[in-house]
PDB file of C-alpha atoms in Angstrom:
ATOM      1  CA  MET A 939     102.097 125.339  83.978  1.00 60.00           C
ATOM      2  CA  SER A 940     100.920 121.914  84.964  1.00 79.00           C
ATOM      3  CA  ARG A 941      98.233 120.848  87.377  1.00 86.00           C
ATOM      4  CA  ASP A 942      99.928 117.856  89.138  1.00 93.00           C
ATOM      5  CA  HIS A 943      97.890 114.993  90.895  1.00 94.00           C
ATOM      6  CA  ILE A 944     100.006 114.753  93.979  1.00 94.00           C
ATOM      7  CA  ALA A 945      99.336 111.217  94.999  1.00 93.00           C
ATOM      8  CA  ILE A 946      96.284 109.379  93.383  1.00 95.00           C
ATOM      9  CA  PRO A 947      96.275 109.678  89.612  1.00 96.00           C
ATOM     10  CA  LYS A 948      93.286 111.001  87.802  1.00 96.00           C
ATOM     11  CA  PHE A 949      92.555 107.735  86.039  1.00 96.00           C
ATOM     12  CA  ILE A 950      91.794 105.994  89.423  1.00 97.00           C
ATOM     13  CA  GLU A 951      89.675 108.932  90.528  1.00 97.00           C
ATOM     14  CA  GLU A 952      87.576 108.520  87.556  1.00 97.00           C
ATOM     15  CA  GLY A 953      86.482 105.130  88.794  1.00 97.00           C
ATOM     16  CA  PHE A 954      84.770 107.117  91.900  1.00 97.00           C
ATOM     17  CA  SER A 955      83.324 109.746  89.883  1.00 97.00           C
ATOM     18  CA  LYS A 956      80.302 110.438  87.512  1.00 95.00           C
ATOM     19  CA  ASP A 957      80.592 112.845  84.575  1.00 95.00           C
ATOM     20  CA  GLY A 958      84.008 114.085  86.084  1.00 95.00           C
ATOM     21  CA  LYS A 959      82.374 114.870  89.419  1.00 97.00           C
ATOM     22  CA  THR A 960      82.862 113.192  92.758  1.00 98.00           C
ATOM     23  CA  PHE A 961      81.744 113.796  96.357  1.00 97.00           C
ATOM     24  CA  VAL A 962      84.586 114.672  98.791  1.00 98.00           C
ATOM     25  CA  TYR A 963      85.189 115.161 102.467  1.00 97.00           C
ATOM     26  CA  ASP A 964      88.047 117.497 103.155  1.00 97.00           C
ATOM     27  CA  LEU A 965      89.496 116.400 106.578  1.00 95.00           C
ATOM     28  CA  ILE A 966      91.525 119.583 107.013  1.00 94.00           C
ATOM     29  CA  ARG A 967      88.869 121.974 106.364  1.00 95.00           C
ATOM     30  CA  ASP A 968      86.180 119.676 107.832  1.00 95.00           C
ATOM     31  CA  ASN A 969      84.312 120.308 104.552  1.00 94.00           C
ATOM     32  CA  GLU A 970      82.075 118.290 102.249  1.00 96.00           C
ATOM     33  CA  TYR A 971      81.722 119.310  98.588  1.00 96.00           C
ATOM     34  CA  ILE A 972      81.155 118.053  95.024  1.00 96.00           C
ATOM     35  CA  GLY A 973      84.509 118.349  93.311  1.00 95.00           C
ATOM     36  CA  SER A 974      86.099 117.827  89.810  1.00 96.00           C
ATOM     37  CA  ILE A 975      88.616 115.142  89.339  1.00 96.00           C
ATOM     38  CA  LYS A 976      90.616 117.565  87.147  1.00 94.00           C
ATOM     39  CA  LYS A 977      91.529 119.648  90.325  1.00 95.00           C
ATOM     40  CA  LEU A 978      90.859 116.889  93.155  1.00 96.00           C
ATOM     41  CA  GLY A 979      94.367 116.407  95.029  1.00 95.00           C
ATOM     42  CA  THR A 980      96.259 118.418  92.654  1.00 95.00           C
ATOM     43  CA  LYS A 981      98.773 121.436  92.930  1.00 94.00           C
ATOM     44  CA  ASN A 982     100.188 123.480  90.148  1.00 94.00           C
ATOM     45  CA  ASN A 983     103.711 122.529  89.179  1.00 93.00           C
ATOM     46  CA  TYR A 984     104.096 120.348  92.395  1.00 96.00           C
ATOM     47  CA  TYR A 985     106.580 117.928  90.784  1.00 96.00           C
ATOM     48  CA  ASP A 986     109.516 119.017  88.649  1.00 96.00           C
ATOM     49  CA  ASN A 987     108.949 118.662  84.976  1.00 95.00           C
ATOM     50  CA  ASP A 988     111.288 115.621  84.539  1.00 95.00           C
ATOM     51  CA  VAL A 989     109.512 113.834  87.277  1.00 96.00           C
ATOM     52  CA  GLU A 990     105.972 114.702  86.338  1.00 95.00           C
ATOM     53  CA  LYS A 991     106.505 113.910  82.563  1.00 94.00           C
ATOM     54  CA  ASP A 992     109.424 111.240  82.293  1.00 94.00           C
ATOM     55  CA  ILE A 993     108.942 109.175  85.523  1.00 95.00           C
ATOM     56  CA  LEU A 994     105.220 109.521  86.364  1.00 95.00           C
ATOM     57  CA  GLY A 995     103.526 110.564  83.058  1.00 92.00           C
ATOM     58  CA  SER A 996     105.312 108.310  80.622  1.00 90.00           C
ATOM     59  CA  LYS A 997     106.352 105.508  82.768  1.00 93.00           C
ATOM     60  CA  VAL A 998     104.700 104.719  86.155  1.00 95.00           C
ATOM     61  CA  GLU A 999     101.207 106.159  85.653  1.00 96.00           C
ATOM     62  CA  LEU A1000     101.112 105.343  81.886  1.00 95.00           C
ATOM     63  CA  GLU A1001     102.120 101.796  82.419  1.00 96.00           C
ATOM     64  CA  PHE A1002      99.643 101.197  85.278  1.00 96.00           C
ATOM     65  CA  SER A1003      96.667 103.052  83.529  1.00 97.00           C
ATOM     66  CA  ILE A1004      96.899 100.514  80.701  1.00 97.00           C
ATOM     67  CA  ILE A1005      96.803  97.587  83.215  1.00 96.00           C
ATOM     68  CA  TYR A1006      94.052  99.441  85.007  1.00 97.00           C
ATOM     69  CA  HIS A1007      91.594  99.705  82.110  1.00 97.00           C
ATOM     70  CA  ASN A1008      92.443  96.080  81.041  1.00 97.00           C
ATOM     71  CA  ILE A1009      91.528  94.816  84.514  1.00 96.00           C
ATOM     72  CA  CYS A1010      88.397  97.012  84.705  1.00 96.00           C
ATOM     73  CA  ASN A1011      87.243  95.986  81.182  1.00 96.00           C
ATOM     74  CA  ALA A1012      88.175  92.186  81.622  1.00 94.00           C
ATOM     75  CA  LYS A1013      85.356  89.899  80.518  1.00 88.00           C
ATOM     76  CA  ASN A1014      85.580  87.774  83.613  1.00 89.00           C
ATOM     77  CA  VAL A1015      87.405  87.246  86.891  1.00 88.00           C
ATOM     78  CA  VAL A1016      89.753  84.613  85.390  1.00 88.00           C
ATOM     79  CA  GLU A1017      90.987  87.221  82.695  1.00 93.00           C
ATOM     80  CA  MET A1018      91.379  89.761  85.490  1.00 93.00           C
ATOM     81  CA  LYS A1019      93.745  87.413  87.559  1.00 91.00           C
ATOM     82  CA  HIS A1020      95.763  86.801  84.406  1.00 94.00           C
ATOM     83  CA  ILE A1021      96.216  90.425  83.701  1.00 96.00           C
ATOM     84  CA  ILE A1022      97.342  90.949  87.380  1.00 95.00           C
ATOM     85  CA  ASP A1023      99.655  87.920  87.288  1.00 93.00           C
ATOM     86  CA  ASP A1024     101.261  88.909  83.969  1.00 96.00           C
ATOM     87  CA  ASN A1025     101.707  92.410  85.146  1.00 96.00           C
ATOM     88  CA  PHE A1026     102.932  91.612  88.846  1.00 94.00           C
ATOM     89  CA  GLN A1027     106.000  93.626  88.750  1.00 94.00           C
ATOM     90  CA  LEU A1028     104.512  96.636  87.080  1.00 95.00           C
ATOM     91  CA  ILE A1029     101.756  96.886  89.813  1.00 95.00           C
ATOM     92  CA  GLU A1030     104.315  96.493  92.372  1.00 94.00           C
ATOM     93  CA  ARG A1031     106.223  99.270  90.998  1.00 95.00           C
ATOM     94  CA  PHE A1032     103.041 101.516  90.895  1.00 96.00           C
ATOM     95  CA  PHE A1033     102.190 100.790  94.361  1.00 95.00           C
ATOM     96  CA  SER A1034     105.624 101.652  95.675  1.00 94.00           C
ATOM     97  CA  PHE A1035     105.405 105.021  94.026  1.00 95.00           C
ATOM     98  CA  MET A1036     101.860 105.526  95.389  1.00 93.00           C
ATOM     99  CA  PHE A1037     103.284 104.807  98.850  1.00 93.00           C
ATOM    100  CA  LEU A1038     105.989 107.469  98.696  1.00 94.00           C
ATOM    101  CA  ARG A1039     103.626 110.144  96.960  1.00 94.00           C
ATOM    102  CA  SER A1040     102.065 110.944 100.305  1.00 93.00           C
ATOM    103  CA  LYS A1041     103.084 114.413 101.695  1.00 92.00           C
ATOM    104  CA  LYS A1042     103.457 112.677 105.308  1.00 91.00           C
ATOM    105  CA  THR A1043     105.978 109.951 103.936  1.00 91.00           C
ATOM    106  CA  LEU A1044     108.032 112.824 102.754  1.00 93.00           C
ATOM    107  CA  ASP A1045     107.647 114.672 106.143  1.00 93.00           C
ATOM    108  CA  THR A1046     108.620 111.617 107.880  1.00 91.00           C
ATOM    109  CA  ILE A1047     111.871 110.951 105.626  1.00 90.00           C
ATOM    110  CA  ASN A1048     112.966 114.561 106.156  1.00 92.00           C
ATOM    111  CA  LYS A1049     112.307 114.144 110.010  1.00 91.00           C
ATOM    112  CA  GLU A1050     113.934 110.805 110.577  1.00 88.00           C
ATOM    113  CA  CYS A1051     116.552 110.268 107.881  1.00 84.00           C
ATOM    114  CA  ILE A1052     120.071 111.001 109.028  1.00 82.00           C
ATOM    115  CA  SER A1053     121.413 112.271 105.679  1.00 77.00           C
ATOM    116  CA  THR A1054     118.458 114.974 105.567  1.00 76.00           C
ATOM    117  CA  LYS A1055     120.189 116.476 109.015  1.00 75.00           C
ATOM    118  CA  ILE A1056     123.600 116.641 107.077  1.00 78.00           C
ATOM    119  CA  ILE A1057     122.551 117.773 103.482  1.00 80.00           C
ATOM    120  CA  GLY A1058     119.015 119.216 104.269  1.00 87.00           C
ATOM    121  CA  ASP A1059     115.551 118.214 103.427  1.00 91.00           C
ATOM    122  CA  ILE A1060     114.803 116.761 100.110  1.00 93.00           C
ATOM    123  CA  ASP A1061     111.431 117.629  98.291  1.00 95.00           C
ATOM    124  CA  HIS A1062     108.911 115.202  96.586  1.00 96.00           C
ATOM    125  CA  SER A1063     110.480 115.370  93.228  1.00 96.00           C
ATOM    126  CA  GLU A1064     113.884 114.237  94.511  1.00 95.00           C
ATOM    127  CA  LEU A1065     112.346 111.523  96.563  1.00 94.00           C
ATOM    128  CA  LEU A1066     110.679 110.105  93.327  1.00 96.00           C
ATOM    129  CA  ARG A1067     113.805 110.254  91.580  1.00 95.00           C
ATOM    130  CA  ILE A1068     115.535 108.415  94.324  1.00 93.00           C
ATOM    131  CA  GLN A1069     112.768 105.668  94.119  1.00 94.00           C
ATOM    132  CA  ALA A1070     113.060 105.458  90.321  1.00 94.00           C
ATOM    133  CA  ASN A1071     116.706 104.464  90.734  1.00 92.00           C
ATOM    134  CA  THR A1072     116.668 102.362  94.046  1.00 89.00           C
ATOM    135  CA  HIS A1073     113.251 100.597  93.530  1.00 88.00           C
ATOM    136  CA  THR A1074     112.536 100.260  97.293  1.00 88.00           C
ATOM    137  CA  ASN A1075     109.524  97.998  97.946  1.00 90.00           C
ATOM    138  CA  PRO A1076     107.164  99.021 100.655  1.00 89.00           C
ATOM    139  CA  LEU A1077     105.182  95.842 100.250  1.00 89.00           C
ATOM    140  CA  SER A1078     107.988  94.056 102.370  1.00 86.00           C
ATOM    141  CA  VAL A1079     106.193  95.349 105.392  1.00 84.00           C
ATOM    142  CA  ILE A1080     103.521  92.486 105.047  1.00 85.00           C
ATOM    143  CA  GLY A1081     106.089  89.667 104.283  1.00 83.00           C
ATOM    144  CA  LYS A1082     108.431  88.415 101.796  1.00 81.00           C
ATOM    145  CA  GLU A1083     105.784  86.325 100.039  1.00 85.00           C
ATOM    146  CA  TYR A1084     102.606  88.063  98.958  1.00 89.00           C
ATOM    147  CA  HIS A1085      99.931  87.542  96.500  1.00 88.00           C
ATOM    148  CA  PHE A1086      97.707  89.779  94.149  1.00 92.00           C
ATOM    149  CA  TYR A1087      94.009  89.066  94.001  1.00 91.00           C
ATOM    150  CA  PRO A1088      90.984  90.866  92.216  1.00 94.00           C
ATOM    151  CA  LEU A1089      88.302  91.697  94.661  1.00 94.00           C
ATOM    152  CA  ILE A1090      84.753  92.000  93.227  1.00 94.00           C
ATOM    153  CA  ASN A1091      82.194  93.968  95.075  1.00 96.00           C
ATOM    154  CA  LEU A1092      78.747  92.641  94.336  1.00 95.00           C
ATOM    155  CA  SER A1093      77.061  94.240  97.363  1.00 95.00           C
ATOM    156  CA  ASN A1094      74.858  97.448  97.378  1.00 93.00           C
ATOM    157  CA  LYS A1095      77.539  99.437  99.106  1.00 95.00           C
ATOM    158  CA  LEU A1096      80.059 101.003  97.242  1.00 96.00           C
ATOM    159  CA  PHE A1097      83.881 101.363  97.811  1.00 97.00           C
ATOM    160  CA  ILE A1098      85.291 104.521  98.532  1.00 98.00           C
ATOM    161  CA  ASN A1099      88.827 105.894  98.351  1.00 98.00           C
ATOM    162  CA  ASN A1100      91.221 108.383  99.781  1.00 98.00           C
ATOM    163  CA  SER A1101      94.103 110.734  98.714  1.00 97.00           C
ATOM    164  CA  VAL A1102      96.764 108.112  98.474  1.00 96.00           C
ATOM    165  CA  GLY A1103      94.677 105.194  96.899  1.00 97.00           C
ATOM    166  CA  PHE A1104      95.016 102.419  99.353  1.00 97.00           C
ATOM    167  CA  GLY A1105      94.390 101.029 102.679  1.00 96.00           C
ATOM    168  CA  LEU A1106      95.882  98.671 105.170  1.00 93.00           C
ATOM    169  CA  MET A1107      94.136  95.753 106.834  1.00 91.00           C
ATOM    170  CA  LYS A1108      94.871  93.414 109.585  1.00 87.00           C
ATOM    171  CA  ASN A1109      93.105  90.145 110.332  1.00 85.00           C
ATOM    172  CA  LYS A1110      92.676  88.292 113.615  1.00 85.00           C
ATOM    173  CA  ASN A1111      95.890  86.322 113.088  1.00 84.00           C
ATOM    174  CA  GLY A1112      97.961  89.571 112.793  1.00 84.00           C
ATOM    175  CA  GLU A1113      98.406  89.257 109.168  1.00 85.00           C
ATOM    176  CA  TYR A1114      98.512  92.303 107.112  1.00 88.00           C
ATOM    177  CA  SER A1115      96.967  93.139 103.715  1.00 92.00           C
ATOM    178  CA  PHE A1116      96.809  96.229 101.337  1.00 94.00           C
ATOM    179  CA  ILE A1117      93.834  97.080  99.424  1.00 96.00           C
ATOM    180  CA  ILE A1118      93.789  99.275  96.379  1.00 97.00           C
ATOM    181  CA  PRO A1119      90.348 100.372  95.304  1.00 98.00           C
ATOM    182  CA  LEU A1120      90.262 100.540  91.564  1.00 98.00           C
ATOM    183  CA  ASN A1121      86.668 101.739  91.272  1.00 97.00           C
ATOM    184  CA  THR A1122      83.490 101.543  93.346  1.00 97.00           C
ATOM    185  CA  GLU A1123      82.953  97.745  92.573  1.00 96.00           C
ATOM    186  CA  LEU A1124      86.477  96.386  92.085  1.00 97.00           C
ATOM    187  CA  ALA A1125      89.793  96.366  94.008  1.00 97.00           C
ATOM    188  CA  ILE A1126      93.276  94.728  94.304  1.00 95.00           C
ATOM    189  CA  ILE A1127      94.096  92.931  97.482  1.00 93.00           C
ATOM    190  CA  ILE A1128      97.836  92.529  98.202  1.00 93.00           C
ATOM    191  CA  THR A1129      98.337  89.952 100.845  1.00 89.00           C
ATOM    192  CA  ASN A1130     100.742  87.330 102.180  1.00 84.00           C
ATOM    193  CA  ILE A1131      97.846  85.056 102.868  1.00 74.00           C
ATOM    194  CA  ASP A1132      97.820  82.345 100.105  1.00 68.00           C
ATOM    195  CA  ILE A1133      94.135  81.509  99.385  1.00 62.00           C
ATOM    196  CA  GLY A1134      94.883  78.776  97.353  1.00 51.00           C
ATOM    197  CA  LYS A1135      95.478  78.029  93.702  1.00 51.00           C
ATOM    198  CA  ASN A1136      91.827  77.282  93.038  1.00 50.00           C
ATOM    199  CA  ASN A1137      90.938  80.745  94.321  1.00 54.00           C
ATOM    200  CA  SER A1138      92.047  83.301  91.752  1.00 50.00           C
ATOM    201  CA  HIS A1139      89.824  85.884  93.009  1.00 57.00           C
ATOM    202  CA  LEU A1140      87.644  87.155  95.902  1.00 83.00           C
ATOM    203  CA  PHE A1141      84.033  88.124  95.980  1.00 89.00           C
ATOM    204  CA  ILE A1142      81.988  90.219  98.325  1.00 93.00           C
ATOM    205  CA  GLU A1143      78.368  88.831  98.258  1.00 93.00           C
ATOM    206  CA  LYS A1144      75.378  91.014  98.048  1.00 92.00           C
ATOM    207  CA  GLU A1145      74.320  90.610 101.571  1.00 92.00           C
ATOM    208  CA  ASP A1146      77.877  91.291 102.856  1.00 93.00           C
ATOM    209  CA  GLU A1147      77.691  95.152 103.071  1.00 95.00           C
ATOM    210  CA  ASN A1148      79.456  95.026 106.423  1.00 95.00           C
ATOM    211  CA  LYS A1149      82.632  93.744 104.700  1.00 94.00           C
ATOM    212  CA  VAL A1150      82.589  96.788 102.324  1.00 96.00           C
ATOM    213  CA  ASP A1151      82.021  98.864 105.492  1.00 96.00           C
ATOM    214  CA  ARG A1152      85.275  97.459 107.090  1.00 95.00           C
ATOM    215  CA  ILE A1153      87.151  97.927 104.018  1.00 96.00           C
ATOM    216  CA  ASN A1154      85.950 101.647 103.787  1.00 97.00           C
ATOM    217  CA  LYS A1155      86.874 102.288 107.325  1.00 97.00           C
ATOM    218  CA  LYS A1156      90.422 101.033 106.663  1.00 96.00           C
ATOM    219  CA  ILE A1157      90.587 103.408 103.732  1.00 97.00           C
ATOM    220  CA  CYS A1158      89.478 106.244 106.277  1.00 97.00           C
ATOM    221  CA  GLU A1159      92.025 105.104 108.801  1.00 97.00           C
ATOM    222  CA  MET A1160      94.781 105.041 106.223  1.00 96.00           C
ATOM    223  CA  GLU A1161      93.620 108.684 105.252  1.00 96.00           C
ATOM    224  CA  LYS A1162      93.765 109.775 108.676  1.00 95.00           C
ATOM    225  CA  ALA A1163      97.239 108.436 109.494  1.00 93.00           C
ATOM    226  CA  TYR A1164      98.985 108.709 106.171  1.00 93.00           C
ATOM    227  CA  GLY A1165      97.066 110.700 103.611  1.00 94.00           C
ATOM    228  CA  ASN A1166      96.838 114.282 102.172  1.00 94.00           C
ATOM    229  CA  GLY A1167      93.637 115.205 103.556  1.00 95.00           C
ATOM    230  CA  PHE A1168      90.477 113.848 101.847  1.00 97.00           C
ATOM    231  CA  ILE A1169      88.233 110.800 101.130  1.00 97.00           C
ATOM    232  CA  PHE A1170      85.891 110.718  98.025  1.00 98.00           C
ATOM    233  CA  GLY A1171      83.182 108.617  96.299  1.00 97.00           C
ATOM    234  CA  ILE A1172      80.324 108.768  94.028  1.00 95.00           C
ATOM    235  CA  ASP A1173      77.472 109.201  96.263  1.00 88.00           C
ATOM    236  CA  GLU A1174      77.203 111.856  99.175  1.00 91.00           C
ATOM    237  CA  CYS A1175      75.989 109.184 101.470  1.00 89.00           C
ATOM    238  CA  ASP A1176      78.910 107.045 100.886  1.00 85.00           C
ATOM    239  CA  ILE A1177      81.219 109.760 102.060  1.00 94.00           C
ATOM    240  CA  THR A1178      78.994 111.472 104.894  1.00 92.00           C
ATOM    241  CA  ALA A1179      78.421 108.082 106.511  1.00 90.00           C
ATOM    242  CA  TYR A1180      82.310 108.002 107.279  1.00 95.00           C
ATOM    243  CA  LYS A1181      82.561 111.633 108.317  1.00 93.00           C
ATOM    244  CA  GLU A1182      82.290 111.097 112.086  1.00 91.00           C
ATOM    245  CA  PHE A1183      84.192 107.888 111.899  1.00 94.00           C
ATOM    246  CA  ILE A1184      87.149 109.354 110.317  1.00 94.00           C
ATOM    247  CA  LYS A1185      87.261 112.319 112.903  1.00 91.00           C
ATOM    248  CA  ARG A1186      87.586 109.727 115.618  1.00 90.00           C
ATOM    249  CA  CYS A1187      90.277 107.558 114.016  1.00 85.00           C
TER     250      CYS A1187
END
């Protein structure tokens, strides 16, 4: 029997935990609790064995976990950007699987896809097998040209995360960006906005807690619209602060 992380992998959950524990708000049950990342967002034998081991375990998650740890352990932001640039396609591939690992994605495909009306619904394992062969790219929704940047959070307010591991932001010009929080102080921004060759990274300064707040709210909005039912972070205050907000989303 395997305990499968349905969407966000355990190694990212670790970045929002302390001693293997994280504070969770469960949207479905309207319940707050301290949970173990061994169990958070998991279900026994959710994926077929070949998908869990051969597609996710030995390829998609393993490849990105190495990149993830290299980015988090980089000596400086320039090194971070080099790691991201050198592994652009692997990060792109990892995100495409994260996007499809939401249960709501599967439900939408089964509801809207014409083929499922003929041959019946597919399960999540079959969806990921299809993705492994077709390589669809959900990043295309923000445009054909996009860039990856590390975002360093220097403020006293920490990033939180959600069950699918990303949020979607829109600026005043109508331009979209994805944000993937890696830990409470570091994220990857995927955007079609070219901030220039001299800007290899982005900072949130110490006094700019409001920027972190806006990002966290986008994480909440994505969870409400698209996720599997929970947000989480290291401190209770970081999560309870968004409890009422996410209910109103």
